[in-house]
Amino acid sequence: MWAQQVLCVKLCGNLKFYQSNLYSTLVPSDEITINYKHGLPLITLTLPSRKERCQFVVKPMLSTVGSFLQDLQNEDKGIRTAAIFTADGTEIAASTLMEILLMNDFKLVIDKITYDVQCPKKEKLSSEQATEMENMKSLVYRLFTALHLEEFQKKREHHLLEEIDHLKGQLQPLEQTKARIEARSEAKISGLLWAGLAMLSVQGGAMAWLTWWVYSWDIMEPVTYFITFANSMVFFAYFIVTRQDYTYSAVKSRQFLHFFHKRSKQQHFDVVQYNKLKDDLAKATEALRHVRRSLYLRMQVEELDEKK
């Protein structure tokens, strides 16, 4: 579909777009060639350290500027820095697709040496050919996604399992400390409840003794009234302070939290970190459940297709 084109690119001299303290003004004798073969761009250049010609096959729809530069540095370990700029000196992001890069001229900078690259022009396609090409690209993209979806999900599952194990490892000592603090707090709460029951028993016994053995009911009746009124004032004061009804379960929970946080500070138990780890573990577990459900549904669909 594209005629084979070969372009020899010579190195440029000093660029006004770059600072002199960053890039060299020497003109190297090496050349870069770009040509299309079977519809794929081939970039050939001389490796600076090895002084050997090397050809890189570019997949425009999949390769990015970052992956191309990484391949270049992997091939020649002596390359310290590599970057690509537009013709006007703007650096191109590493996530940019090579297909976008090859549409216009660009500058390749390797270890302070600048290469002025002029991309070969592609033949203009007719509207029908352009539509066919877009449909082919869409089909290739869908096939790539379908073929690599299961692999991606398995990698995702493996990553989530590792993350869950790591979070559980961090939570284990915190869980042990939390269990000890909860046990001590629960013991204090139980002691307070039994102490409250003992005080009520003593109060009831004292009122009975004063009523039948010391005084009469006529004398003790106002006393019991004021005691009841005083208890009502205490309950109302509790509501004003806590904005909660005075119930035994609410009082127990509130006092338990008081003992728990007090004990946590004494034993340097980080409640905020513990809650964050628990939230992260819950999210990772939920994500793992979704991934495994997707894999299960995919297996069911494949089994149905095989039966058909």
PDB file of C-alpha atoms in Angstrom:
ATOM      1  CA  MET A   1       0.000   0.000   0.000  1.00  0.00           C
ATOM      2  CA  TRP A   2       2.916   2.335   0.625  1.00  0.00           C
ATOM      3  CA  ALA A   3       5.747   2.506  -1.856  1.00  0.00           C
ATOM      4  CA  GLN A   4       9.108   1.624  -0.364  1.00  0.00           C
ATOM      5  CA  GLN A   5      10.929   4.841   0.370  1.00  0.00           C
ATOM      6  CA  VAL A   6      14.488   5.271   1.634  1.00  0.00           C
ATOM      7  CA  LEU A   7      15.723   8.441   3.222  1.00  0.00           C
ATOM      8  CA  CYS A   8      19.311   9.186   4.238  1.00  0.00           C
ATOM      9  CA  VAL A   9      19.408  11.711   7.056  1.00  0.00           C
ATOM     10  CA  LYS A  10      22.525  13.655   7.844  1.00  0.00           C
ATOM     11  CA  LEU A  11      23.279  15.097  11.225  1.00  0.00           C
ATOM     12  CA  CYS A  12      22.532  18.746  11.802  1.00  0.00           C
ATOM     13  CA  GLY A  13      24.798  21.312  13.351  1.00  0.00           C
ATOM     14  CA  ASN A  14      24.099  23.756  16.136  1.00  0.00           C
ATOM     15  CA  LEU A  15      20.378  24.196  16.899  1.00  0.00           C
ATOM     16  CA  LYS A  16      19.101  27.495  18.167  1.00  0.00           C
ATOM     17  CA  PHE A  17      16.390  25.645  20.053  1.00  0.00           C
ATOM     18  CA  TYR A  18      18.791  23.953  22.492  1.00  0.00           C
ATOM     19  CA  GLN A  19      21.111  25.494  24.994  1.00  0.00           C
ATOM     20  CA  SER A  20      24.797  25.286  24.133  1.00  0.00           C
ATOM     21  CA  ASN A  21      25.630  23.738  27.504  1.00  0.00           C
ATOM     22  CA  LEU A  22      23.390  20.748  26.793  1.00  0.00           C
ATOM     23  CA  TYR A  23      24.064  19.655  23.195  1.00  0.00           C
ATOM     24  CA  SER A  24      27.197  19.376  21.083  1.00  0.00           C
ATOM     25  CA  THR A  25      27.702  21.438  17.916  1.00  0.00           C
ATOM     26  CA  LEU A  26      29.945  18.796  16.303  1.00  0.00           C
ATOM     27  CA  VAL A  27      28.619  17.237  13.124  1.00  0.00           C
ATOM     28  CA  PRO A  28      29.139  13.447  13.213  1.00  0.00           C
ATOM     29  CA  SER A  29      29.763  11.490  10.042  1.00  0.00           C
ATOM     30  CA  ASP A  30      27.161   8.801  10.775  1.00  0.00           C
ATOM     31  CA  GLU A  31      23.796   8.694   9.035  1.00  0.00           C
ATOM     32  CA  ILE A  32      20.290   7.536   9.895  1.00  0.00           C
ATOM     33  CA  THR A  33      18.125   5.765   7.336  1.00  0.00           C
ATOM     34  CA  ILE A  34      14.386   5.285   7.523  1.00  0.00           C
ATOM     35  CA  ASN A  35      12.511   3.059   5.114  1.00  0.00           C
ATOM     36  CA  TYR A  36       9.231   1.174   5.012  1.00  0.00           C
ATOM     37  CA  LYS A  37       9.177  -2.563   4.449  1.00  0.00           C
ATOM     38  CA  HIS A  38       5.941  -4.547   4.376  1.00  0.00           C
ATOM     39  CA  GLY A  39       4.213  -1.476   5.765  1.00  0.00           C
ATOM     40  CA  LEU A  40       6.466  -1.287   8.874  1.00  0.00           C
ATOM     41  CA  PRO A  41       9.000   1.501   9.462  1.00  0.00           C
ATOM     42  CA  LEU A  42      12.634   0.432   9.777  1.00  0.00           C
ATOM     43  CA  ILE A  43      14.991   2.849  11.521  1.00  0.00           C
ATOM     44  CA  THR A  44      18.690   2.176  10.954  1.00  0.00           C
ATOM     45  CA  LEU A  45      21.440   4.042  12.780  1.00  0.00           C
ATOM     46  CA  THR A  46      24.977   3.591  14.018  1.00  0.00           C
ATOM     47  CA  LEU A  47      25.289   2.739  17.697  1.00  0.00           C
ATOM     48  CA  PRO A  48      27.592   5.319  19.327  1.00  0.00           C
ATOM     49  CA  SER A  49      29.564   2.952  21.567  1.00  0.00           C
ATOM     50  CA  ARG A  50      29.768  -0.124  19.336  1.00  0.00           C
ATOM     51  CA  LYS A  51      30.130   1.784  16.048  1.00  0.00           C
ATOM     52  CA  GLU A  52      27.859  -0.761  14.396  1.00  0.00           C
ATOM     53  CA  ARG A  53      24.825  -0.262  12.208  1.00  0.00           C
ATOM     54  CA  CYS A  54      21.635  -1.493  13.873  1.00  0.00           C
ATOM     55  CA  GLN A  55      18.116  -1.710  12.472  1.00  0.00           C
ATOM     56  CA  PHE A  56      15.007  -1.252  14.624  1.00  0.00           C
ATOM     57  CA  VAL A  57      11.601  -2.480  13.478  1.00  0.00           C
ATOM     58  CA  VAL A  58       8.847  -0.150  14.649  1.00  0.00           C
ATOM     59  CA  LYS A  59       5.239  -1.214  15.175  1.00  0.00           C
ATOM     60  CA  PRO A  60       3.466   2.139  14.827  1.00  0.00           C
ATOM     61  CA  MET A  61       0.200   1.106  16.519  1.00  0.00           C
ATOM     62  CA  LEU A  62       1.910  -0.549  19.501  1.00  0.00           C
ATOM     63  CA  SER A  63       5.347   1.034  19.937  1.00  0.00           C
ATOM     64  CA  THR A  64       5.796   4.323  21.768  1.00  0.00           C
ATOM     65  CA  VAL A  65       8.580   6.866  21.878  1.00  0.00           C
ATOM     66  CA  GLY A  66       9.568   5.594  25.313  1.00  0.00           C
ATOM     67  CA  SER A  67       9.758   1.955  24.191  1.00  0.00           C
ATOM     68  CA  PHE A  68      11.847   2.916  21.138  1.00  0.00           C
ATOM     69  CA  LEU A  69      14.334   4.867  23.263  1.00  0.00           C
ATOM     70  CA  GLN A  70      14.462   2.007  25.775  1.00  0.00           C
ATOM     71  CA  ASP A  71      15.201  -0.489  22.979  1.00  0.00           C
ATOM     72  CA  LEU A  72      17.950   1.838  21.777  1.00  0.00           C
ATOM     73  CA  GLN A  73      19.548   1.996  25.227  1.00  0.00           C
ATOM     74  CA  ASN A  74      19.173  -1.757  25.745  1.00  0.00           C
ATOM     75  CA  GLU A  75      20.976  -2.410  22.473  1.00  0.00           C
ATOM     76  CA  ASP A  76      23.836  -0.011  23.272  1.00  0.00           C
ATOM     77  CA  LYS A  77      24.584   0.047  27.007  1.00  0.00           C
ATOM     78  CA  GLY A  78      26.960   2.959  26.480  1.00  0.00           C
ATOM     79  CA  ILE A  79      24.129   5.373  25.730  1.00  0.00           C
ATOM     80  CA  ARG A  80      23.546   7.517  28.800  1.00  0.00           C
ATOM     81  CA  THR A  81      20.746   9.785  27.620  1.00  0.00           C
ATOM     82  CA  ALA A  82      18.342   9.710  24.694  1.00  0.00           C
ATOM     83  CA  ALA A  83      15.401  11.952  23.862  1.00  0.00           C
ATOM     84  CA  ILE A  84      13.236  12.984  20.925  1.00  0.00           C
ATOM     85  CA  PHE A  85      12.151  16.549  20.152  1.00  0.00           C
ATOM     86  CA  THR A  86       9.908  18.117  17.562  1.00  0.00           C
ATOM     87  CA  ALA A  87      11.372  20.283  14.812  1.00  0.00           C
ATOM     88  CA  ASP A  88      10.759  23.407  16.917  1.00  0.00           C
ATOM     89  CA  GLY A  89      12.533  22.004  19.994  1.00  0.00           C
ATOM     90  CA  THR A  90       9.614  20.712  22.087  1.00  0.00           C
ATOM     91  CA  GLU A  91      10.306  17.409  23.831  1.00  0.00           C
ATOM     92  CA  ILE A  92       7.954  14.593  22.837  1.00  0.00           C
ATOM     93  CA  ALA A  93       6.353  12.589  25.642  1.00  0.00           C
ATOM     94  CA  ALA A  94       7.419   8.967  26.106  1.00  0.00           C
ATOM     95  CA  SER A  95       3.801   7.778  25.815  1.00  0.00           C
ATOM     96  CA  THR A  96       3.423   9.152  22.261  1.00  0.00           C
ATOM     97  CA  LEU A  97       2.803   6.455  19.652  1.00  0.00           C
ATOM     98  CA  MET A  98       5.485   6.038  16.998  1.00  0.00           C
ATOM     99  CA  GLU A  99       2.758   6.331  14.374  1.00  0.00           C
ATOM    100  CA  ILE A 100       2.178   9.921  15.516  1.00  0.00           C
ATOM    101  CA  LEU A 101       5.916  10.651  15.683  1.00  0.00           C
ATOM    102  CA  LEU A 102       6.588   9.467  12.110  1.00  0.00           C
ATOM    103  CA  MET A 103       3.996  11.841  10.681  1.00  0.00           C
ATOM    104  CA  ASN A 104       6.376  14.833  11.016  1.00  0.00           C
ATOM    105  CA  ASP A 105      10.081  15.531  11.128  1.00  0.00           C
ATOM    106  CA  PHE A 106      11.766  15.225  14.510  1.00  0.00           C
ATOM    107  CA  LYS A 107      15.144  15.474  16.208  1.00  0.00           C
ATOM    108  CA  LEU A 108      16.826  12.528  17.950  1.00  0.00           C
ATOM    109  CA  VAL A 109      19.332  13.513  20.675  1.00  0.00           C
ATOM    110  CA  ILE A 110      21.766  10.806  21.836  1.00  0.00           C
ATOM    111  CA  ASP A 111      24.377  11.743  24.436  1.00  0.00           C
ATOM    112  CA  LYS A 112      24.280  15.463  23.503  1.00  0.00           C
ATOM    113  CA  ILE A 113      24.543  14.702  19.766  1.00  0.00           C
ATOM    114  CA  THR A 114      21.548  15.861  17.747  1.00  0.00           C
ATOM    115  CA  TYR A 115      20.248  14.038  14.681  1.00  0.00           C
ATOM    116  CA  ASP A 116      17.912  15.966  12.382  1.00  0.00           C
ATOM    117  CA  VAL A 117      15.475  13.327  11.083  1.00  0.00           C
ATOM    118  CA  GLN A 118      13.158  13.940   8.159  1.00  0.00           C
ATOM    119  CA  CYS A 119      10.449  11.323   7.885  1.00  0.00           C
ATOM    120  CA  PRO A 120       9.597   9.987   4.411  1.00  0.00           C
ATOM    121  CA  LYS A 121       6.205  11.089   3.174  1.00  0.00           C
ATOM    122  CA  LYS A 122       3.563   8.430   2.754  1.00  0.00           C
ATOM    123  CA  GLU A 123       1.463   8.185  -0.355  1.00  0.00           C
ATOM    124  CA  LYS A 124      -1.932   9.747   0.058  1.00  0.00           C
ATOM    125  CA  LEU A 125      -4.650   7.140   0.171  1.00  0.00           C
ATOM    126  CA  SER A 126      -8.027   7.451  -1.453  1.00  0.00           C
ATOM    127  CA  SER A 127     -11.111   7.695   0.739  1.00  0.00           C
ATOM    128  CA  GLU A 128     -11.899   4.016   0.188  1.00  0.00           C
ATOM    129  CA  GLN A 129      -8.349   2.963   0.999  1.00  0.00           C
ATOM    130  CA  ALA A 130      -8.330   5.184   4.075  1.00  0.00           C
ATOM    131  CA  THR A 131     -11.603   3.665   5.285  1.00  0.00           C
ATOM    132  CA  GLU A 132     -10.262   0.170   4.660  1.00  0.00           C
ATOM    133  CA  MET A 133      -7.087   1.005   6.544  1.00  0.00           C
ATOM    134  CA  GLU A 134      -9.041   2.353   9.545  1.00  0.00           C
ATOM    135  CA  ASN A 135     -11.216  -0.765   9.590  1.00  0.00           C
ATOM    136  CA  MET A 136      -8.094  -2.937   9.457  1.00  0.00           C
ATOM    137  CA  LYS A 137      -6.546  -1.003  12.352  1.00  0.00           C
ATOM    138  CA  SER A 138      -9.726  -1.387  14.390  1.00  0.00           C
ATOM    139  CA  LEU A 139      -9.821  -5.127  13.678  1.00  0.00           C
ATOM    140  CA  VAL A 140      -6.162  -5.558  14.638  1.00  0.00           C
ATOM    141  CA  TYR A 141      -6.745  -3.638  17.862  1.00  0.00           C
ATOM    142  CA  ARG A 142      -9.770  -5.788  18.788  1.00  0.00           C
ATOM    143  CA  LEU A 143      -7.864  -8.988  18.023  1.00  0.00           C
ATOM    144  CA  PHE A 144      -4.904  -7.821  20.082  1.00  0.00           C
ATOM    145  CA  THR A 145      -7.203  -6.980  22.992  1.00  0.00           C
ATOM    146  CA  ALA A 146      -9.034 -10.300  22.798  1.00  0.00           C
ATOM    147  CA  LEU A 147      -5.835 -12.350  22.550  1.00  0.00           C
ATOM    148  CA  HIS A 148      -4.126 -10.568  25.424  1.00  0.00           C
ATOM    149  CA  LEU A 149      -7.125 -10.031  27.701  1.00  0.00           C
ATOM    150  CA  GLU A 150      -6.817 -13.388  29.446  1.00  0.00           C
ATOM    151  CA  GLU A 151      -3.068 -12.937  29.849  1.00  0.00           C
ATOM    152  CA  PHE A 152      -3.636  -9.457  31.294  1.00  0.00           C
ATOM    153  CA  GLN A 153      -6.263 -10.776  33.709  1.00  0.00           C
ATOM    154  CA  LYS A 154      -3.940 -13.553  34.883  1.00  0.00           C
ATOM    155  CA  LYS A 155      -1.144 -11.053  35.443  1.00  0.00           C
ATOM    156  CA  ARG A 156      -3.624  -8.837  37.271  1.00  0.00           C
ATOM    157  CA  GLU A 157      -4.691 -11.777  39.440  1.00  0.00           C
ATOM    158  CA  HIS A 158      -1.063 -12.610  40.261  1.00  0.00           C
ATOM    159  CA  HIS A 159      -0.348  -8.965  41.119  1.00  0.00           C
ATOM    160  CA  LEU A 160      -3.422  -8.756  43.356  1.00  0.00           C
ATOM    161  CA  LEU A 161      -2.482 -11.978  45.157  1.00  0.00           C
ATOM    162  CA  GLU A 162       0.988 -10.594  45.852  1.00  0.00           C
ATOM    163  CA  GLU A 163      -0.514  -7.317  47.065  1.00  0.00           C
ATOM    164  CA  ILE A 164      -2.956  -9.147  49.344  1.00  0.00           C
ATOM    165  CA  ASP A 165      -0.157 -11.265  50.826  1.00  0.00           C
ATOM    166  CA  HIS A 166       1.924  -8.131  51.421  1.00  0.00           C
ATOM    167  CA  LEU A 167      -0.989  -6.352  53.113  1.00  0.00           C
ATOM    168  CA  LYS A 168      -1.740  -9.377  55.272  1.00  0.00           C
ATOM    169  CA  GLY A 169       1.908  -9.505  56.300  1.00  0.00           C
ATOM    170  CA  GLN A 170       1.738  -5.860  57.382  1.00  0.00           C
ATOM    171  CA  LEU A 171      -1.559  -6.387  59.186  1.00  0.00           C
ATOM    172  CA  GLN A 172      -0.563  -9.496  61.127  1.00  0.00           C
ATOM    173  CA  PRO A 173       1.460  -7.749  63.894  1.00  0.00           C
ATOM    174  CA  LEU A 174      -1.127  -4.958  64.043  1.00  0.00           C
ATOM    175  CA  GLU A 175      -3.925  -7.493  64.393  1.00  0.00           C
ATOM    176  CA  GLN A 176      -2.127  -9.162  67.293  1.00  0.00           C
ATOM    177  CA  THR A 177      -1.607  -5.820  69.055  1.00  0.00           C
ATOM    178  CA  LYS A 178      -5.225  -4.848  68.398  1.00  0.00           C
ATOM    179  CA  ALA A 179      -6.475  -8.148  69.840  1.00  0.00           C
ATOM    180  CA  ARG A 180      -4.501  -7.571  73.066  1.00  0.00           C
ATOM    181  CA  ILE A 181      -5.800  -4.005  73.390  1.00  0.00           C
ATOM    182  CA  GLU A 182      -9.383  -5.139  72.768  1.00  0.00           C
ATOM    183  CA  ALA A 183      -9.064  -7.873  75.401  1.00  0.00           C
ATOM    184  CA  ARG A 184      -7.815  -5.397  78.019  1.00  0.00           C
ATOM    185  CA  SER A 185     -10.524  -2.872  77.105  1.00  0.00           C
ATOM    186  CA  GLU A 186     -13.232  -5.537  77.273  1.00  0.00           C
ATOM    187  CA  ALA A 187     -11.983  -6.605  80.691  1.00  0.00           C
ATOM    188  CA  LYS A 188     -12.200  -3.024  81.973  1.00  0.00           C
ATOM    189  CA  ILE A 189     -15.717  -2.660  80.565  1.00  0.00           C
ATOM    190  CA  SER A 190     -16.819  -5.856  82.269  1.00  0.00           C
ATOM    191  CA  GLY A 191     -15.362  -4.584  85.540  1.00  0.00           C
ATOM    192  CA  LEU A 192     -17.282  -1.313  85.216  1.00  0.00           C
ATOM    193  CA  LEU A 193     -20.547  -3.149  84.491  1.00  0.00           C
ATOM    194  CA  TRP A 194     -20.157  -5.382  87.524  1.00  0.00           C
ATOM    195  CA  ALA A 195     -19.218  -2.335  89.640  1.00  0.00           C
ATOM    196  CA  GLY A 196     -22.386  -0.567  88.447  1.00  0.00           C
ATOM    197  CA  LEU A 197     -24.497  -3.577  89.377  1.00  0.00           C
ATOM    198  CA  ALA A 198     -22.863  -3.675  92.812  1.00  0.00           C
ATOM    199  CA  MET A 199     -23.558   0.027  93.389  1.00  0.00           C
ATOM    200  CA  LEU A 200     -27.224  -0.382  92.424  1.00  0.00           C
ATOM    201  CA  SER A 201     -27.501  -3.371  94.765  1.00  0.00           C
ATOM    202  CA  VAL A 202     -25.953  -1.397  97.643  1.00  0.00           C
ATOM    203  CA  GLN A 203     -28.256   1.541  96.916  1.00  0.00           C
ATOM    204  CA  GLY A 204     -31.347  -0.698  96.907  1.00  0.00           C
ATOM    205  CA  GLY A 205     -30.285  -2.407 100.119  1.00  0.00           C
ATOM    206  CA  ALA A 206     -29.593   0.938 101.813  1.00  0.00           C
ATOM    207  CA  MET A 207     -33.005   2.311 100.814  1.00  0.00           C
ATOM    208  CA  ALA A 208     -34.751  -0.825 102.131  1.00  0.00           C
ATOM    209  CA  TRP A 209     -32.812  -0.697 105.423  1.00  0.00           C
ATOM    210  CA  LEU A 210     -33.617   2.996 105.945  1.00  0.00           C
ATOM    211  CA  THR A 211     -37.275   2.465 105.045  1.00  0.00           C
ATOM    212  CA  TRP A 212     -38.129  -0.538 107.254  1.00  0.00           C
ATOM    213  CA  TRP A 213     -35.547  -0.459 110.062  1.00  0.00           C
ATOM    214  CA  VAL A 214     -34.483   3.155 110.616  1.00  0.00           C
ATOM    215  CA  TYR A 215     -37.201   5.454 109.271  1.00  0.00           C
ATOM    216  CA  SER A 216     -40.644   5.010 107.773  1.00  0.00           C
ATOM    217  CA  TRP A 217     -41.871   5.236 104.172  1.00  0.00           C
ATOM    218  CA  ASP A 218     -43.316   8.682 104.850  1.00  0.00           C
ATOM    219  CA  ILE A 219     -39.804   9.993 105.488  1.00  0.00           C
ATOM    220  CA  MET A 220     -38.012   8.014 102.725  1.00  0.00           C
ATOM    221  CA  GLU A 221     -40.536   8.723  99.952  1.00  0.00           C
ATOM    222  CA  PRO A 222     -39.203  12.280  99.220  1.00  0.00           C
ATOM    223  CA  VAL A 223     -35.636  10.920  99.384  1.00  0.00           C
ATOM    224  CA  THR A 224     -36.364   8.328  96.699  1.00  0.00           C
ATOM    225  CA  TYR A 225     -38.050  11.023  94.596  1.00  0.00           C
ATOM    226  CA  PHE A 226     -34.979  13.272  94.668  1.00  0.00           C
ATOM    227  CA  ILE A 227     -32.696  10.319  93.939  1.00  0.00           C
ATOM    228  CA  THR A 228     -34.784   9.475  90.863  1.00  0.00           C
ATOM    229  CA  PHE A 229     -34.766  13.141  89.797  1.00  0.00           C
ATOM    230  CA  ALA A 230     -30.987  13.298  90.205  1.00  0.00           C
ATOM    231  CA  ASN A 231     -30.600  10.198  87.989  1.00  0.00           C
ATOM    232  CA  SER A 232     -32.769  11.858  85.328  1.00  0.00           C
ATOM    233  CA  MET A 233     -30.534  14.941  85.426  1.00  0.00           C
ATOM    234  CA  VAL A 234     -27.457  12.718  84.968  1.00  0.00           C
ATOM    235  CA  PHE A 235     -29.034  11.006  81.950  1.00  0.00           C
ATOM    236  CA  PHE A 236     -30.027  14.354  80.411  1.00  0.00           C
ATOM    237  CA  ALA A 237     -26.516  15.737  80.964  1.00  0.00           C
ATOM    238  CA  TYR A 238     -25.105  12.649  79.202  1.00  0.00           C
ATOM    239  CA  PHE A 239     -27.317  13.373  76.164  1.00  0.00           C
ATOM    240  CA  ILE A 240     -26.212  17.038  76.085  1.00  0.00           C
ATOM    241  CA  VAL A 241     -22.527  16.080  76.132  1.00  0.00           C
ATOM    242  CA  THR A 242     -22.570  13.063  73.785  1.00  0.00           C
ATOM    243  CA  ARG A 243     -25.699  13.748  71.673  1.00  0.00           C
ATOM    244  CA  GLN A 244     -26.668  10.100  72.212  1.00  0.00           C
ATOM    245  CA  ASP A 245     -29.486   8.460  74.128  1.00  0.00           C
ATOM    246  CA  TYR A 246     -28.479   6.925  77.426  1.00  0.00           C
ATOM    247  CA  THR A 247     -28.686   3.218  76.697  1.00  0.00           C
ATOM    248  CA  TYR A 248     -26.532   0.518  78.217  1.00  0.00           C
ATOM    249  CA  SER A 249     -25.220  -0.655  74.823  1.00  0.00           C
ATOM    250  CA  ALA A 250     -24.331   2.920  73.741  1.00  0.00           C
ATOM    251  CA  VAL A 251     -22.583   3.652  77.041  1.00  0.00           C
ATOM    252  CA  LYS A 252     -20.666   0.383  76.819  1.00  0.00           C
ATOM    253  CA  SER A 253     -19.508   1.059  73.234  1.00  0.00           C
ATOM    254  CA  ARG A 254     -18.463   4.611  74.057  1.00  0.00           C
ATOM    255  CA  GLN A 255     -16.496   3.582  77.118  1.00  0.00           C
ATOM    256  CA  PHE A 256     -14.901   0.706  75.201  1.00  0.00           C
ATOM    257  CA  LEU A 257     -13.646   3.108  72.517  1.00  0.00           C
ATOM    258  CA  HIS A 258     -12.306   5.406  75.220  1.00  0.00           C
ATOM    259  CA  PHE A 259     -10.298   2.589  76.821  1.00  0.00           C
ATOM    260  CA  PHE A 260      -9.211   1.282  73.398  1.00  0.00           C
ATOM    261  CA  HIS A 261      -7.770   4.597  72.133  1.00  0.00           C
ATOM    262  CA  LYS A 262      -6.130   5.304  75.470  1.00  0.00           C
ATOM    263  CA  ARG A 263      -4.460   1.897  75.448  1.00  0.00           C
ATOM    264  CA  SER A 264      -3.482   2.320  71.768  1.00  0.00           C
ATOM    265  CA  LYS A 265      -1.510   5.470  72.540  1.00  0.00           C
ATOM    266  CA  GLN A 266       0.267   3.701  75.372  1.00  0.00           C
ATOM    267  CA  GLN A 267       1.316   0.783  73.121  1.00  0.00           C
ATOM    268  CA  HIS A 268       1.983   3.012  70.046  1.00  0.00           C
ATOM    269  CA  PHE A 269      -0.724   1.324  67.986  1.00  0.00           C
ATOM    270  CA  ASP A 270      -1.386   3.450  64.845  1.00  0.00           C
ATOM    271  CA  VAL A 271      -5.147   3.278  64.345  1.00  0.00           C
ATOM    272  CA  VAL A 272      -5.037   5.398  61.143  1.00  0.00           C
ATOM    273  CA  GLN A 273      -2.467   3.124  59.499  1.00  0.00           C
ATOM    274  CA  TYR A 274      -4.412   0.041  60.549  1.00  0.00           C
ATOM    275  CA  ASN A 275      -7.656   1.379  59.037  1.00  0.00           C
ATOM    276  CA  LYS A 276      -5.852   2.319  55.790  1.00  0.00           C
ATOM    277  CA  LEU A 277      -4.353  -1.164  55.458  1.00  0.00           C
ATOM    278  CA  LYS A 278      -7.761  -2.725  56.098  1.00  0.00           C
ATOM    279  CA  ASP A 279      -9.328  -0.541  53.399  1.00  0.00           C
ATOM    280  CA  ASP A 280      -6.570  -1.406  50.922  1.00  0.00           C
ATOM    281  CA  LEU A 281      -7.000  -5.099  51.687  1.00  0.00           C
ATOM    282  CA  ALA A 282     -10.763  -4.876  51.151  1.00  0.00           C
ATOM    283  CA  LYS A 283     -10.285  -3.095  47.805  1.00  0.00           C
ATOM    284  CA  ALA A 284      -7.672  -5.603  46.624  1.00  0.00           C
ATOM    285  CA  THR A 285      -9.883  -8.525  47.658  1.00  0.00           C
ATOM    286  CA  GLU A 286     -12.859  -7.033  45.809  1.00  0.00           C
ATOM    287  CA  ALA A 287     -10.739  -6.450  42.685  1.00  0.00           C
ATOM    288  CA  LEU A 288      -9.471 -10.032  42.860  1.00  0.00           C
ATOM    289  CA  ARG A 289     -13.040 -11.272  43.094  1.00  0.00           C
ATOM    290  CA  HIS A 290     -13.995  -9.349  39.953  1.00  0.00           C
ATOM    291  CA  VAL A 291     -10.962 -10.637  38.032  1.00  0.00           C
ATOM    292  CA  ARG A 292     -11.669 -14.243  38.976  1.00  0.00           C
ATOM    293  CA  ARG A 293     -15.334 -13.790  38.056  1.00  0.00           C
ATOM    294  CA  SER A 294     -14.307 -12.454  34.628  1.00  0.00           C
ATOM    295  CA  LEU A 295     -11.971 -15.414  34.098  1.00  0.00           C
ATOM    296  CA  TYR A 296     -14.739 -17.823  35.135  1.00  0.00           C
ATOM    297  CA  LEU A 297     -17.253 -16.254  32.744  1.00  0.00           C
ATOM    298  CA  ARG A 298     -14.675 -16.360  29.943  1.00  0.00           C
ATOM    299  CA  MET A 299     -14.106 -20.078  30.568  1.00  0.00           C
ATOM    300  CA  GLN A 300     -17.862 -20.682  30.507  1.00  0.00           C
ATOM    301  CA  VAL A 301     -18.185 -18.894  27.168  1.00  0.00           C
ATOM    302  CA  GLU A 302     -15.318 -20.916  25.688  1.00  0.00           C
ATOM    303  CA  GLU A 303     -16.919 -24.162  26.875  1.00  0.00           C
ATOM    304  CA  LEU A 304     -20.224 -23.173  25.264  1.00  0.00           C
ATOM    305  CA  ASP A 305     -18.431 -22.347  22.019  1.00  0.00           C
ATOM    306  CA  GLU A 306     -16.692 -25.724  22.047  1.00  0.00           C
ATOM    307  CA  LYS A 307     -20.020 -27.525  22.580  1.00  0.00           C
ATOM    308  CA  LYS A 308     -21.546 -25.668  19.635  1.00  0.00           C
TER     309      LYS A 308
END
